[in-house]
Amino acid sequence: MADTLTITDNRTGKTYEVPIKDNAIRATDLRQMKTGEDDQGLMTYDPAFMNTSACRSRITYIDGDKGILEYRGYPIEQLAEHSTYLETAYLIIFGELPTESQLKTWIRDITLHTMLHENIKKLMEGFQYDAHPMGVFLSTVGAFSTFYPDAKKIFDEQSRKKQIHRLIAKVPTIAAYAFRHSIGRPYIYPDNDLSFAGNFLNMLFRMTEPKYAANPVLERALEVLFILHADHEQNCSTTAMRSIGSSHVDPYSAMAGAAAALYGPLHGGANEAVLRMLSEIGSLDNVPGFIKRVKAGEGRLMGFGHRVYKSYDPRAKIIKKTADAVFEVTGRNPLLDIALELERIALQDDYFVSRKLYPNVDFYSGLIYQAMSFPVTMFPVLFAIPRTAGWIAHWEEMLLDPEQKIARPRQVYAGSARRDYVGLDKRK
Ligand code: CMC
């Protein structure tokens, strides 16, 4: 069996043979197919990259039909059960699980970088009291590029490593400061005796006690949620990170763009949208009416559907279990019953079944966050903290890939043909 594709261009009658590698043809191989001298060659047209791979990646594997998610080959279920966020972040970024001494060094390196420059704190103080924490988060990440000009040396391995430590270590601190700012409480400095998740909870919730001790069930739940959100291959924000990074800008500027992409309600903003939707539905009696409106095209069932998963999102399964453990500590979130009823009806309804719409990672995560006392505006920020690992790994993979260049898609021009300028007095 030849690994080639034979194409006949019916405009010219010519036949071409193009190689197939890894179940893909190169779009540039189509450019030889021309109708004449002026023809720039055949392109592919693929809005939203529905069927285009733009890179070769070794980080995350997803089989959307089977509901499989693996980081560097390790199934998400095993990582969620046995790993920690920092260990998983190491795996995602460096490609292998760390040895005991590598893990120790990695944790030490991250811990050394948890504090923010005092001027960053001042910058954050300048935001309005009701500023959305995600807006504060992405602006602050962007501002980092002005504090760490050495980050511009993107082809210097040591410099890249330093920025990786800074980014992983500082994002929880930014997130916690953004939260404390929004509720008018003083900032809490990091406590480096605590775990990654434990310290984050400390910076969020500590009041007058000299030492903060998180509830171990909640601390582990947050750790699991961080593991589940750490990477998801070529999603919208990772594509933004790769695309912006391909201009060779520093990683902070690229990550500000990735975080902005994550902010949208169709991506990382979906967990916030789920909670708002559940609150609006308000009671079990309103569920059938809500489903009816969704089916009539009046809005979407947030937390349902996925571009890649056409079966149950494996992360949603783990989150459902985590929710049970959290609710035993915090008490049951009253919106859970509405969520369960929505899921029950949707999984039986032909509209959702025929479109393969299942709960995604965001359907239950917001309920856990709310039970843990996070306001809904913090939800996308809670997604951005762990996704930093994925963004960085993809950014570095893109930089070191000799096949990559500055991202620059083509277009099908559909505007006016050439015409002459018309003076203001002659325009209708
Ligand atoms: N509720 C109702 N109908 C839906 C939904 C939904 N949540 N999602 C998709 N559909 C319908 C859509 O109307 C379309 O129907 P038709 O064929 O009749 O026009 C069909 O399903 C295919 O939808 P699509 O918009 O072409 O699918 P997509 O792959 O472009 O969109 C999605 C994927 C995640 C943006 C979409 O499913 C959605 O908007 N979901 C709600 C938002 C959400 O939960 N986002 C979180 C995604 S997971 C976390 C992350 O990675 O960020």
Short mmCIF file of C-alpha atoms and ligand atoms in Angstrom, two decimals:
data_model
loop_
_atom_site.label_atom_id
_atom_site.label_comp_id
_atom_site.label_asym_id
_atom_site.label_seq_id
_atom_site.Cartn_x
_atom_site.Cartn_y
_atom_site.Cartn_z
CA MET A 1 0.00 0.00 0.00
CA ALA A 2 1.54 3.30 -1.09
CA ASP A 3 1.48 6.13 1.45
CA THR A 4 0.40 8.67 -1.14
CA LEU A 5 -2.71 10.46 -2.30
CA THR A 6 -3.50 10.80 -5.99
CA ILE A 7 -5.43 13.94 -6.84
CA THR A 8 -6.91 14.82 -10.21
CA ASP A 9 -7.55 18.53 -10.71
CA ASN A 10 -10.67 18.53 -12.85
CA ARG A 11 -10.05 22.16 -13.83
CA THR A 12 -6.96 21.12 -15.78
CA GLY A 13 -7.22 17.34 -16.02
CA LYS A 14 -3.77 17.03 -14.43
CA THR A 15 -3.05 14.33 -11.86
CA TYR A 16 -0.71 14.76 -8.89
CA GLU A 17 0.63 12.36 -6.29
CA VAL A 18 1.32 13.77 -2.82
CA PRO A 19 2.88 11.92 0.13
CA ILE A 20 0.84 10.98 3.21
CA LYS A 21 2.73 10.99 6.51
CA ASP A 22 1.13 10.41 9.91
CA ASN A 23 -2.29 10.36 8.24
CA ALA A 24 -1.78 13.89 6.92
CA ILE A 25 -0.86 15.53 3.66
CA ARG A 26 1.09 18.78 3.59
CA ALA A 27 -1.12 21.68 2.61
CA THR A 28 1.86 23.21 0.77
CA ASP A 29 1.96 20.16 -1.53
CA LEU A 30 -1.28 21.45 -3.02
CA ARG A 31 0.31 24.68 -4.19
CA GLN A 32 1.73 23.01 -7.29
CA MET A 33 -1.89 22.62 -8.51
CA LYS A 34 -2.46 25.66 -10.68
CA THR A 35 -4.78 26.60 -13.52
CA GLY A 36 -2.33 29.01 -15.13
CA GLU A 37 0.68 31.30 -14.68
CA ASP A 38 -1.15 33.82 -12.46
CA ASP A 39 -2.64 31.19 -10.18
CA GLN A 40 -0.83 31.13 -6.81
CA GLY A 41 -1.77 27.49 -6.34
CA LEU A 42 -4.45 25.53 -4.53
CA MET A 43 -4.98 26.22 -0.81
CA THR A 44 -6.98 24.47 1.88
CA TYR A 45 -9.82 26.43 3.48
CA ASP A 46 -10.32 25.48 7.12
CA PRO A 47 -11.99 28.10 9.34
CA ALA A 48 -11.41 27.31 13.04
CA PHE A 49 -8.80 24.67 12.10
CA MET A 50 -11.41 21.92 12.09
CA ASN A 51 -9.12 19.47 10.29
CA THR A 52 -5.67 21.03 10.19
CA SER A 53 -2.70 20.02 12.33
CA ALA A 54 -0.32 22.95 12.63
CA CYS A 55 2.41 21.16 14.57
CA ARG A 56 3.95 17.88 15.58
CA SER A 57 3.55 17.56 19.35
CA ARG A 58 4.74 15.04 21.92
CA ILE A 59 2.93 16.49 24.93
CA THR A 60 -0.72 15.46 25.17
CA TYR A 61 -2.73 12.75 23.44
CA ILE A 62 -6.51 12.87 23.15
CA ASP A 63 -8.84 10.33 21.55
CA GLY A 64 -12.10 12.25 21.53
CA ASP A 65 -14.26 9.30 20.46
CA LYS A 66 -12.98 7.00 23.16
CA GLY A 67 -12.69 9.70 25.86
CA ILE A 68 -8.92 9.21 26.35
CA LEU A 69 -6.58 11.90 27.68
CA GLU A 70 -2.88 11.27 28.33
CA TYR A 71 -0.02 13.59 29.28
CA ARG A 72 3.26 12.30 27.80
CA GLY A 73 1.61 8.88 27.57
CA TYR A 74 0.36 8.71 31.16
CA PRO A 75 -3.45 8.34 31.50
CA ILE A 76 -5.12 11.29 33.21
CA GLU A 77 -6.91 8.95 35.62
CA GLN A 78 -3.58 7.63 36.99
CA LEU A 79 -2.08 11.10 37.31
CA ALA A 80 -5.20 12.40 39.09
CA GLU A 81 -4.97 9.52 41.53
CA HIS A 82 -1.25 9.38 42.26
CA SER A 83 0.46 12.59 41.17
CA THR A 84 0.68 16.17 42.38
CA TYR A 85 0.27 19.26 40.25
CA LEU A 86 3.98 20.16 40.40
CA GLU A 87 5.05 16.65 39.46
CA THR A 88 2.55 16.66 36.55
CA ALA A 89 3.75 20.11 35.45
CA TYR A 90 7.34 18.76 35.40
CA LEU A 91 6.16 15.78 33.31
CA ILE A 92 4.33 18.02 30.85
CA ILE A 93 7.20 20.49 30.46
CA PHE A 94 10.23 18.17 30.53
CA GLY A 95 8.67 15.02 29.07
CA GLU A 96 9.37 12.50 31.85
CA LEU A 97 8.25 11.98 35.43
CA PRO A 98 10.99 13.40 37.68
CA THR A 99 13.25 11.22 39.82
CA GLU A 100 13.12 11.88 43.55
CA SER A 101 16.04 14.32 43.42
CA GLN A 102 14.75 16.06 40.26
CA LEU A 103 11.40 16.55 41.95
CA LYS A 104 13.05 17.96 45.07
CA THR A 105 15.06 20.44 43.00
CA TRP A 106 12.01 21.38 40.90
CA ILE A 107 9.89 22.05 44.00
CA ARG A 108 12.72 24.10 45.52
CA ASP A 109 13.15 26.11 42.32
CA ILE A 110 9.42 26.85 42.13
CA THR A 111 9.23 27.73 45.82
CA LEU A 112 12.10 30.22 45.44
CA HIS A 113 10.06 32.21 42.91
CA THR A 114 6.62 32.46 44.52
CA MET A 115 6.93 36.11 45.61
CA LEU A 116 5.97 39.04 43.40
CA HIS A 117 8.01 42.20 42.99
CA GLU A 118 6.49 44.89 45.23
CA ASN A 119 5.92 47.09 42.19
CA ILE A 120 3.75 44.35 40.66
CA LYS A 121 1.66 44.56 43.82
CA LYS A 122 1.39 48.34 43.35
CA LEU A 123 0.39 47.85 39.75
CA MET A 124 -2.36 45.47 40.83
CA GLU A 125 -3.56 47.97 43.44
CA GLY A 126 -4.33 50.35 40.58
CA PHE A 127 -7.20 48.22 39.30
CA GLN A 128 -10.79 49.16 40.15
CA TYR A 129 -12.17 47.45 43.27
CA ASP A 130 -14.59 45.42 41.09
CA ALA A 131 -12.09 44.52 38.34
CA HIS A 132 -12.63 41.01 37.00
CA PRO A 133 -9.77 38.88 38.41
CA MET A 134 -9.12 37.36 34.99
CA GLY A 135 -8.58 40.84 33.50
CA VAL A 136 -6.21 41.58 36.37
CA PHE A 137 -4.48 38.22 35.88
CA LEU A 138 -3.78 38.55 32.19
CA SER A 139 -2.68 42.19 32.48
CA THR A 140 -0.27 41.32 35.27
CA VAL A 141 1.21 38.39 33.37
CA GLY A 142 1.79 40.77 30.44
CA ALA A 143 3.37 43.34 32.77
CA PHE A 144 5.92 40.72 33.88
CA SER A 145 7.69 41.18 30.57
CA THR A 146 8.70 44.67 31.73
CA PHE A 147 10.06 43.31 35.03
CA TYR A 148 12.07 40.48 33.47
CA PRO A 149 13.71 41.82 30.31
CA ASP A 150 16.07 38.80 30.38
CA ALA A 151 13.05 36.77 29.20
CA LYS A 152 13.68 38.09 25.70
CA LYS A 153 16.57 35.62 25.39
CA ILE A 154 14.20 32.90 24.28
CA PHE A 155 16.91 30.76 22.65
CA ASP A 156 19.01 30.68 25.82
CA GLU A 157 18.10 27.47 27.65
CA GLN A 158 19.01 28.78 31.10
CA SER A 159 16.97 31.94 30.61
CA ARG A 160 13.98 29.90 29.42
CA LYS A 161 14.25 27.70 32.50
CA LYS A 162 14.22 30.74 34.76
CA GLN A 163 11.08 32.13 33.13
CA ILE A 164 9.44 28.69 33.45
CA HIS A 165 10.15 28.68 37.20
CA ARG A 166 8.88 32.23 37.54
CA LEU A 167 5.69 31.61 35.61
CA ILE A 168 4.70 28.36 37.36
CA ALA A 169 5.57 29.85 40.77
CA LYS A 170 4.03 33.29 40.42
CA VAL A 171 0.67 32.60 38.78
CA PRO A 172 -0.99 31.44 42.02
CA THR A 173 0.34 34.55 43.78
CA ILE A 174 -1.09 36.84 41.09
CA ALA A 175 -4.40 34.97 41.22
CA ALA A 176 -4.60 35.23 45.01
CA TYR A 177 -3.71 38.94 44.97
CA ALA A 178 -6.37 39.57 42.32
CA PHE A 179 -8.91 37.81 44.54
CA ARG A 180 -7.92 39.63 47.73
CA HIS A 181 -8.00 42.93 45.85
CA SER A 182 -11.54 42.25 44.63
CA ILE A 183 -12.78 41.74 48.20
CA GLY A 184 -10.69 44.50 49.76
CA ARG A 185 -8.50 42.28 51.92
CA PRO A 186 -4.76 42.72 52.46
CA TYR A 187 -2.45 40.61 50.36
CA ILE A 188 -1.01 37.50 51.96
CA TYR A 189 2.59 36.62 51.16
CA PRO A 190 3.40 33.07 50.05
CA ASP A 191 4.21 30.49 52.71
CA ASN A 192 6.88 28.24 51.26
CA ASP A 193 6.41 25.51 53.88
CA LEU A 194 3.10 24.63 52.24
CA SER A 195 2.30 22.59 49.15
CA PHE A 196 1.53 24.34 45.85
CA ALA A 197 -2.23 24.08 46.41
CA GLY A 198 -1.91 24.58 50.19
CA ASN A 199 0.03 27.80 49.73
CA PHE A 200 -2.48 29.04 47.17
CA LEU A 201 -5.34 28.46 49.64
CA ASN A 202 -3.23 30.24 52.28
CA MET A 203 -2.79 33.32 50.06
CA LEU A 204 -6.51 33.33 49.29
CA PHE A 205 -8.13 32.68 52.63
CA ARG A 206 -5.74 33.38 55.53
CA MET A 207 -7.05 35.98 57.96
CA THR A 208 -5.40 36.70 61.33
CA GLU A 209 -4.11 33.22 62.15
CA PRO A 210 -0.31 33.07 62.22
CA LYS A 211 -0.17 29.88 60.15
CA TYR A 212 -2.80 28.74 57.67
CA ALA A 213 -3.67 25.06 57.43
CA ALA A 214 -5.94 24.07 54.58
CA ASN A 215 -8.46 21.26 54.93
CA PRO A 216 -6.55 18.29 53.42
CA VAL A 217 -9.58 17.10 51.41
CA LEU A 218 -10.01 20.54 49.80
CA GLU A 219 -6.26 20.89 49.26
CA ARG A 220 -6.16 17.53 47.44
CA ALA A 221 -9.31 18.39 45.44
CA LEU A 222 -7.66 21.57 44.19
CA GLU A 223 -4.49 19.63 43.36
CA VAL A 224 -6.59 17.13 41.32
CA LEU A 225 -8.39 19.96 39.51
CA PHE A 226 -5.01 21.52 38.71
CA ILE A 227 -3.75 18.18 37.29
CA LEU A 228 -6.88 17.83 35.12
CA HIS A 229 -6.50 21.34 33.70
CA ALA A 230 -2.74 21.29 33.13
CA ASP A 231 -2.86 20.69 29.38
CA HIS A 232 -5.25 19.87 26.59
CA GLU A 233 -3.17 19.95 23.38
CA GLN A 234 -4.10 22.45 20.64
CA ASN A 235 -7.03 24.26 22.26
CA CYS A 236 -7.80 27.94 21.60
CA SER A 237 -5.50 29.41 24.28
CA THR A 238 -2.60 27.05 23.52
CA THR A 239 -2.94 27.90 19.85
CA ALA A 240 -2.77 31.58 20.88
CA MET A 241 0.37 30.86 22.95
CA ARG A 242 2.07 29.09 20.05
CA SER A 243 0.94 31.67 17.54
CA ILE A 244 2.04 34.71 19.55
CA GLY A 245 5.23 32.93 20.65
CA SER A 246 6.05 32.20 17.00
CA SER A 247 6.85 35.91 16.59
CA HIS A 248 9.67 35.29 19.14
CA VAL A 249 8.22 37.63 21.73
CA ASP A 250 9.01 36.87 25.41
CA PRO A 251 6.89 34.17 27.13
CA TYR A 252 5.09 36.63 29.44
CA SER A 253 3.68 38.61 26.51
CA ALA A 254 2.71 35.39 24.75
CA MET A 255 1.05 34.05 27.89
CA ALA A 256 -0.94 37.25 28.42
CA GLY A 257 -2.47 36.52 25.01
CA ALA A 258 -3.08 32.87 25.88
CA ALA A 259 -4.81 33.91 29.11
CA ALA A 260 -6.96 36.37 27.16
CA ALA A 261 -8.04 33.53 24.86
CA LEU A 262 -8.88 31.42 27.89
CA TYR A 263 -11.07 34.21 29.31
CA GLY A 264 -13.81 33.75 26.68
CA PRO A 265 -17.07 31.98 27.64
CA LEU A 266 -16.59 29.29 25.01
CA HIS A 267 -13.25 28.28 26.54
CA GLY A 268 -12.03 28.81 30.13
CA GLY A 269 -14.88 31.18 30.89
CA ALA A 270 -17.34 28.29 30.48
CA ASN A 271 -17.19 27.17 34.13
CA GLU A 272 -18.23 30.68 35.17
CA ALA A 273 -21.01 30.55 32.56
CA VAL A 274 -22.18 27.15 33.89
CA LEU A 275 -22.63 28.52 37.39
CA ARG A 276 -24.51 31.56 36.12
CA MET A 277 -26.70 29.26 34.03
CA LEU A 278 -27.45 26.96 37.00
CA SER A 279 -28.29 29.95 39.20
CA GLU A 280 -30.58 31.37 36.52
CA ILE A 281 -32.40 28.04 36.14
CA GLY A 282 -32.87 28.24 39.90
CA SER A 283 -34.96 25.11 40.55
CA LEU A 284 -35.52 21.60 39.25
CA ASP A 285 -38.95 22.56 37.88
CA ASN A 286 -37.32 24.97 35.44
CA VAL A 287 -34.95 22.38 33.93
CA PRO A 288 -37.28 20.98 31.19
CA GLY A 289 -38.19 24.52 30.05
CA PHE A 290 -34.50 25.46 29.91
CA ILE A 291 -33.63 22.37 27.84
CA LYS A 292 -36.49 23.23 25.48
CA ARG A 293 -35.10 26.74 24.95
CA VAL A 294 -31.60 25.36 24.27
CA LYS A 295 -33.03 22.96 21.68
CA ALA A 296 -34.87 25.86 20.06
CA GLY A 297 -31.51 27.56 19.60
CA GLU A 298 -32.02 30.13 22.39
CA GLY A 299 -28.66 29.77 24.08
CA ARG A 300 -26.43 26.81 24.85
CA LEU A 301 -26.22 24.29 27.61
CA MET A 302 -22.95 25.56 29.05
CA GLY A 303 -20.50 22.88 30.16
CA PHE A 304 -21.75 20.57 27.43
CA GLY A 305 -20.12 19.75 24.13
CA HIS A 306 -16.52 19.80 23.02
CA ARG A 307 -14.69 20.23 19.76
CA VAL A 308 -12.68 17.07 20.34
CA TYR A 309 -14.57 14.86 22.81
CA LYS A 310 -17.50 13.15 21.19
CA SER A 311 -18.06 11.04 24.30
CA TYR A 312 -17.93 11.77 28.05
CA ASP A 313 -14.96 14.05 28.82
CA PRO A 314 -12.65 11.86 31.00
CA ARG A 315 -11.88 14.89 33.15
CA ALA A 316 -15.59 15.40 33.93
CA LYS A 317 -15.78 11.81 35.26
CA ILE A 318 -12.91 12.44 37.71
CA ILE A 319 -14.34 15.81 38.72
CA LYS A 320 -17.70 14.25 39.54
CA LYS A 321 -15.95 11.94 42.01
CA THR A 322 -13.90 14.81 43.45
CA ALA A 323 -17.12 16.79 43.93
CA ASP A 324 -18.50 14.05 46.20
CA ALA A 325 -15.41 14.26 48.45
CA VAL A 326 -15.56 18.08 48.56
CA PHE A 327 -19.29 18.21 49.35
CA GLU A 328 -18.74 15.88 52.32
CA VAL A 329 -16.58 18.63 53.81
CA THR A 330 -18.37 21.77 52.62
CA GLY A 331 -21.95 20.52 52.48
CA ARG A 332 -23.83 19.83 49.26
CA ASN A 333 -23.95 22.63 46.71
CA PRO A 334 -27.71 23.16 46.13
CA LEU A 335 -27.05 23.74 42.41
CA LEU A 336 -25.74 20.17 42.11
CA ASP A 337 -29.28 18.77 41.85
CA ILE A 338 -30.01 21.08 38.92
CA ALA A 339 -26.76 20.02 37.22
CA LEU A 340 -27.53 16.32 37.72
CA GLU A 341 -31.04 16.76 36.33
CA LEU A 342 -29.72 18.68 33.30
CA GLU A 343 -27.22 15.92 32.66
CA ARG A 344 -29.86 13.18 33.10
CA ILE A 345 -32.25 14.79 30.62
CA ALA A 346 -29.56 15.79 28.12
CA LEU A 347 -28.01 12.32 28.00
CA GLN A 348 -31.39 10.87 26.98
CA ASP A 349 -32.45 13.59 24.60
CA ASP A 350 -31.99 13.03 20.89
CA TYR A 351 -30.84 16.64 20.32
CA PHE A 352 -27.80 16.14 22.56
CA VAL A 353 -27.25 12.44 21.78
CA SER A 354 -27.26 12.93 17.99
CA ARG A 355 -24.79 15.83 18.28
CA LYS A 356 -22.63 13.84 20.70
CA LEU A 357 -22.87 16.54 23.37
CA TYR A 358 -21.67 15.30 26.76
CA PRO A 359 -20.62 17.10 29.96
CA ASN A 360 -17.16 18.62 29.63
CA VAL A 361 -14.57 19.54 32.26
CA ASP A 362 -16.42 22.74 33.14
CA PHE A 363 -19.79 21.24 33.94
CA TYR A 364 -18.96 20.19 37.51
CA SER A 365 -15.74 22.09 38.30
CA GLY A 366 -17.60 25.33 39.04
CA LEU A 367 -19.78 23.59 41.63
CA ILE A 368 -16.65 22.48 43.48
CA TYR A 369 -15.08 25.93 43.27
CA GLN A 370 -18.25 27.53 44.58
CA ALA A 371 -18.45 25.04 47.47
CA MET A 372 -14.83 25.98 48.28
CA SER A 373 -15.91 29.66 48.58
CA PHE A 374 -14.52 30.94 45.29
CA PRO A 375 -16.61 33.63 43.61
CA VAL A 376 -17.54 32.79 40.00
CA THR A 377 -15.23 35.48 38.64
CA MET A 378 -12.27 33.47 39.96
CA PHE A 379 -13.17 30.35 37.97
CA PRO A 380 -11.27 31.18 34.76
CA VAL A 381 -8.27 32.21 36.86
CA LEU A 382 -8.38 28.79 38.54
CA PHE A 383 -8.16 27.30 35.06
CA ALA A 384 -5.27 29.58 34.03
CA ILE A 385 -3.02 28.65 36.99
CA PRO A 386 -2.49 25.00 36.02
CA ARG A 387 -2.81 25.59 32.27
CA THR A 388 0.38 27.65 32.59
CA ALA A 389 2.28 24.32 32.53
CA GLY A 390 0.69 23.36 29.21
CA TRP A 391 1.17 26.78 27.65
CA ILE A 392 4.87 26.81 28.58
CA ALA A 393 5.45 23.26 27.32
CA HIS A 394 3.85 24.08 23.96
CA TRP A 395 5.69 27.39 23.70
CA GLU A 396 9.06 25.68 24.21
CA GLU A 397 8.17 22.79 21.90
CA MET A 398 7.21 25.31 19.20
CA LEU A 399 10.43 27.33 19.66
CA LEU A 400 12.67 24.27 19.40
CA ASP A 401 10.85 22.73 16.42
CA PRO A 402 12.94 23.44 13.30
CA GLU A 403 9.81 23.15 11.14
CA GLN A 404 8.04 26.04 12.87
CA LYS A 405 8.05 29.60 11.58
CA ILE A 406 6.05 32.70 12.41
CA ALA A 407 2.35 31.74 12.27
CA ARG A 408 0.74 33.30 9.25
CA PRO A 409 -2.38 31.63 7.83
CA ARG A 410 -3.59 32.47 4.37
CA GLN A 411 -7.02 33.81 3.45
CA VAL A 412 -9.57 33.58 0.70
CA TYR A 413 -10.06 37.22 -0.24
CA ALA A 414 -13.77 37.99 -0.59
CA GLY A 415 -13.74 41.81 -0.58
CA SER A 416 -14.14 44.47 -3.28
CA ALA A 417 -12.19 44.33 -6.48
CA ARG A 418 -9.76 47.27 -6.99
CA ARG A 419 -11.55 50.63 -7.16
CA ASP A 420 -10.59 54.32 -7.11
CA TYR A 421 -10.72 56.61 -4.09
CA VAL A 422 -13.87 58.77 -3.92
CA GLY A 423 -13.68 62.25 -2.37
CA LEU A 424 -15.86 62.92 0.71
CA ASP A 425 -18.11 65.37 -1.19
CA LYS A 426 -18.92 62.70 -3.80
CA ARG A 427 -19.79 59.84 -1.43
CA LYS A 428 -23.43 58.85 -1.00
N1 CMC B 1 -25.62 23.39 23.90
C1 CMC B 1 -26.48 23.23 22.88
N2 CMC B 1 -26.11 22.92 21.64
C2 CMC B 1 -24.80 22.79 21.40
C3 CMC B 1 -23.84 22.95 22.41
C4 CMC B 1 -24.29 23.25 23.70
N3 CMC B 1 -23.42 23.40 24.71
N4 CMC B 1 -22.61 22.76 21.90
C5 CMC B 1 -22.78 22.50 20.60
N5 CMC B 1 -24.12 22.51 20.31
C6 CMC B 1 -24.74 22.21 19.00
C7 CMC B 1 -24.57 23.37 18.03
O1 CMC B 1 -25.65 24.26 18.10
C8 CMC B 1 -24.49 22.63 16.71
O2 CMC B 1 -25.81 22.25 16.35
P1 CMC B 1 -26.26 22.29 14.80
O3 CMC B 1 -25.40 21.25 14.14
O4 CMC B 1 -27.70 21.97 14.83
O5 CMC B 1 -25.94 23.68 14.33
C9 CMC B 1 -23.73 21.33 17.04
O6 CMC B 1 -24.01 21.11 18.44
C10 CMC B 1 -22.23 21.45 16.83
O7 CMC B 1 -21.77 22.59 17.55
P2 CMC B 1 -20.54 23.49 17.15
O8 CMC B 1 -20.73 24.84 17.72
O9 CMC B 1 -20.33 23.37 15.67
O10 CMC B 1 -19.36 22.72 17.86
P3 CMC B 1 -17.93 23.29 18.16
O11 CMC B 1 -17.01 22.13 18.13
O12 CMC B 1 -17.62 24.45 17.27
O13 CMC B 1 -18.07 23.87 19.63
C11 CMC B 1 -17.93 24.19 21.95
C12 CMC B 1 -17.49 23.32 20.76
C13 CMC B 1 -17.23 23.67 23.21
C14 CMC B 1 -17.50 25.64 21.73
C15 CMC B 1 -19.47 24.08 22.10
O14 CMC B 1 -19.85 22.75 22.33
C16 CMC B 1 -20.01 25.01 23.18
O15 CMC B 1 -20.27 26.18 22.92
N6 CMC B 1 -20.20 24.48 24.44
C17 CMC B 1 -20.62 25.31 25.52
C18 CMC B 1 -19.43 26.07 26.08
C19 CMC B 1 -18.51 25.17 26.87
O16 CMC B 1 -18.95 24.39 27.71
N7 CMC B 1 -17.20 25.33 26.64
C20 CMC B 1 -16.18 24.60 27.39
C21 CMC B 1 -15.39 23.70 26.52
S1 CMC B 1 -14.40 22.55 27.50
C22 CMC B 1 -13.23 23.52 28.29
C23 CMC B 1 -12.24 24.12 27.38
O17 CMC B 1 -11.48 23.39 26.71
O18 CMC B 1 -12.19 25.34 27.31
#
